[in-house]
Amino acid sequence: MASGDERHGEEEGNYGDATMGALREIYAGYAWADVASLEPEAAAARVRVRGAAQAVRAVGRRVAFLVLRQGSATVQCVVSGAGGGMARFAAGLSRESVVDVAGVVSLPREPVRGTTQQLVEIQVEKLHCVSRAVANLPISVEDAARSEEDVARAKAAGEQRAHVGQDKRLDNRVIDLRTAANQAIFRVECQVENVFRQVLLSEGFVGIHTPKLLGGSSEGGASVFKLDYIGQPACLAQSPQLHKQMAVCGGFERVFLVGPVFRAESSYTNRHLCEFVGLDAEMALRDHYSEVCDVVDRLFVAMFDHLNKNCTKELEAIQRQFPFKPLKYLKTTLRLDYNEGIRMLQEAGVDVDPMGDLNTEAEKKLGELVRDKYDTELYMLCRYPSAVRPFYTMPCPDDPRYSCSFDVFVRGEEIISGAQRVHDPELLTAQAEARGIDVSTIATYIDAFRYGAPPHGGFGVGLERVVMLFCGLGNIRKTSLFPRDPSRLAP
């Protein structure tokens, strides 16, 4: 606690450093409040709030203005007193220190600039520091919150504005996450996951969890993280694909899951991670794989409608630091045949292989062509060539060179891959062997289809990629709380 002649009359014991447990009696009579809830209707209320000391400005020896931040909400706290001890204590707080403030909510003469709660302030009666931040932070929240445009404007005007690069941000992610934009990004991400669950539950899906430790690759290839599993070779799951199919065969006709996915790919692109959150679904089919497309259509239109309607404050906060144009999408998602997409690219002068996969440049170009022709940045591309899809993808019955599959694109980038799966064990075995997969490592998977299996299909989408593309953020590391890529394993 404060000591010596710093303590004056009514300020005795009302400020200083204190542990959380010691404050209960000191703050008796003050009701806990959230900064975001402090509005003019709360005037005269005696409240207690806890947050970070974002900024402190001393006015003489007896008054200080403390901006307290809780999440992304901020409020001005007026610190004063006859002796001035509390004001001097406030002025000595290091930025980002965690403090408790108790006082009376009041209405300022003019709106407070620079805070989210502009129509109220707190007249401080008690102030204690619960946790002091170091005096010299590796980055400041103010600098981390600055947009590229702000830095460019300042430079053009001959002013100095610190620019915090991406690696510096990620090295100090705990501080970087405190910016208003990051607070908003991960709240939007939470909503995407919630809507994914809610819509699929409303459509009769059951939530499940599948193993992340496998005895062999789920999709073939070498892009797996290998490990020793109590003396046996194993790897981290590239996908929940095999087990969600087995769940459908086990009698759960519609299943979904949210969980980590691991890809040991040396991809340093803006859209790849070595670990991401997968949103996956699988369902029994009645007549055609387009039934999966129907679910995807309803799901993502509902998701994007929800974000636009219920996350306006969060989207505005993201916009301030990372400007983006609202996503264009139709109420019924456009579906294009793969051959139609190839034709559009060829007519635009793009050299593409009609039976090959689209590279990143071709996907972006097709996204531009679709946007210009159909006024949408969300669309499905259906009936891919079989050669470019995983071994478990069902060939089209009318032409096995093509598959019962689709991808979904947002702003010219793929976010969803889906298809009908092969449920015939002999065909599945043949297609796995043709891709060089050791069938013995997936024997239990193939055997699951020997006991009776309904036709089925599904899809997978990366949570981080959905938010990145919806918000036009340009780099998936912005939507991963603690990214894991080929060069980053910390923090």
XYZ file of C-alpha atoms in Angstrom, residues 245-246 248-251 253 284-285 394 420-425 428 445-456:
29
model
C -17.000 -41.570 -42.614
C -16.784 -44.515 -40.238
C -21.712 -42.372 -40.685
C -21.312 -46.080 -41.353
C -21.758 -46.636 -37.622
C -25.316 -45.363 -37.812
C -26.240 -40.469 -40.532
C -25.593 -39.975 -45.685
C -26.903 -39.236 -49.191
C -16.517 -41.109 -55.818
C -19.242 -37.874 -52.240
C -17.052 -40.662 -50.827
C -16.452 -44.130 -52.205
C -18.457 -46.547 -50.049
C -17.610 -49.694 -52.071
C -14.599 -51.424 -50.402
C -11.839 -47.896 -52.451
C -11.162 -47.928 -42.563
C -11.783 -50.046 -45.665
C -13.278 -52.863 -43.590
C -15.859 -50.431 -42.234
C -17.461 -50.475 -45.678
C -17.645 -54.274 -45.794
C -20.364 -54.300 -43.146
C -22.892 -52.233 -45.064
C -22.347 -48.571 -45.806
C -24.803 -45.914 -47.008
C -23.794 -43.576 -49.847
C -22.372 -40.490 -48.160
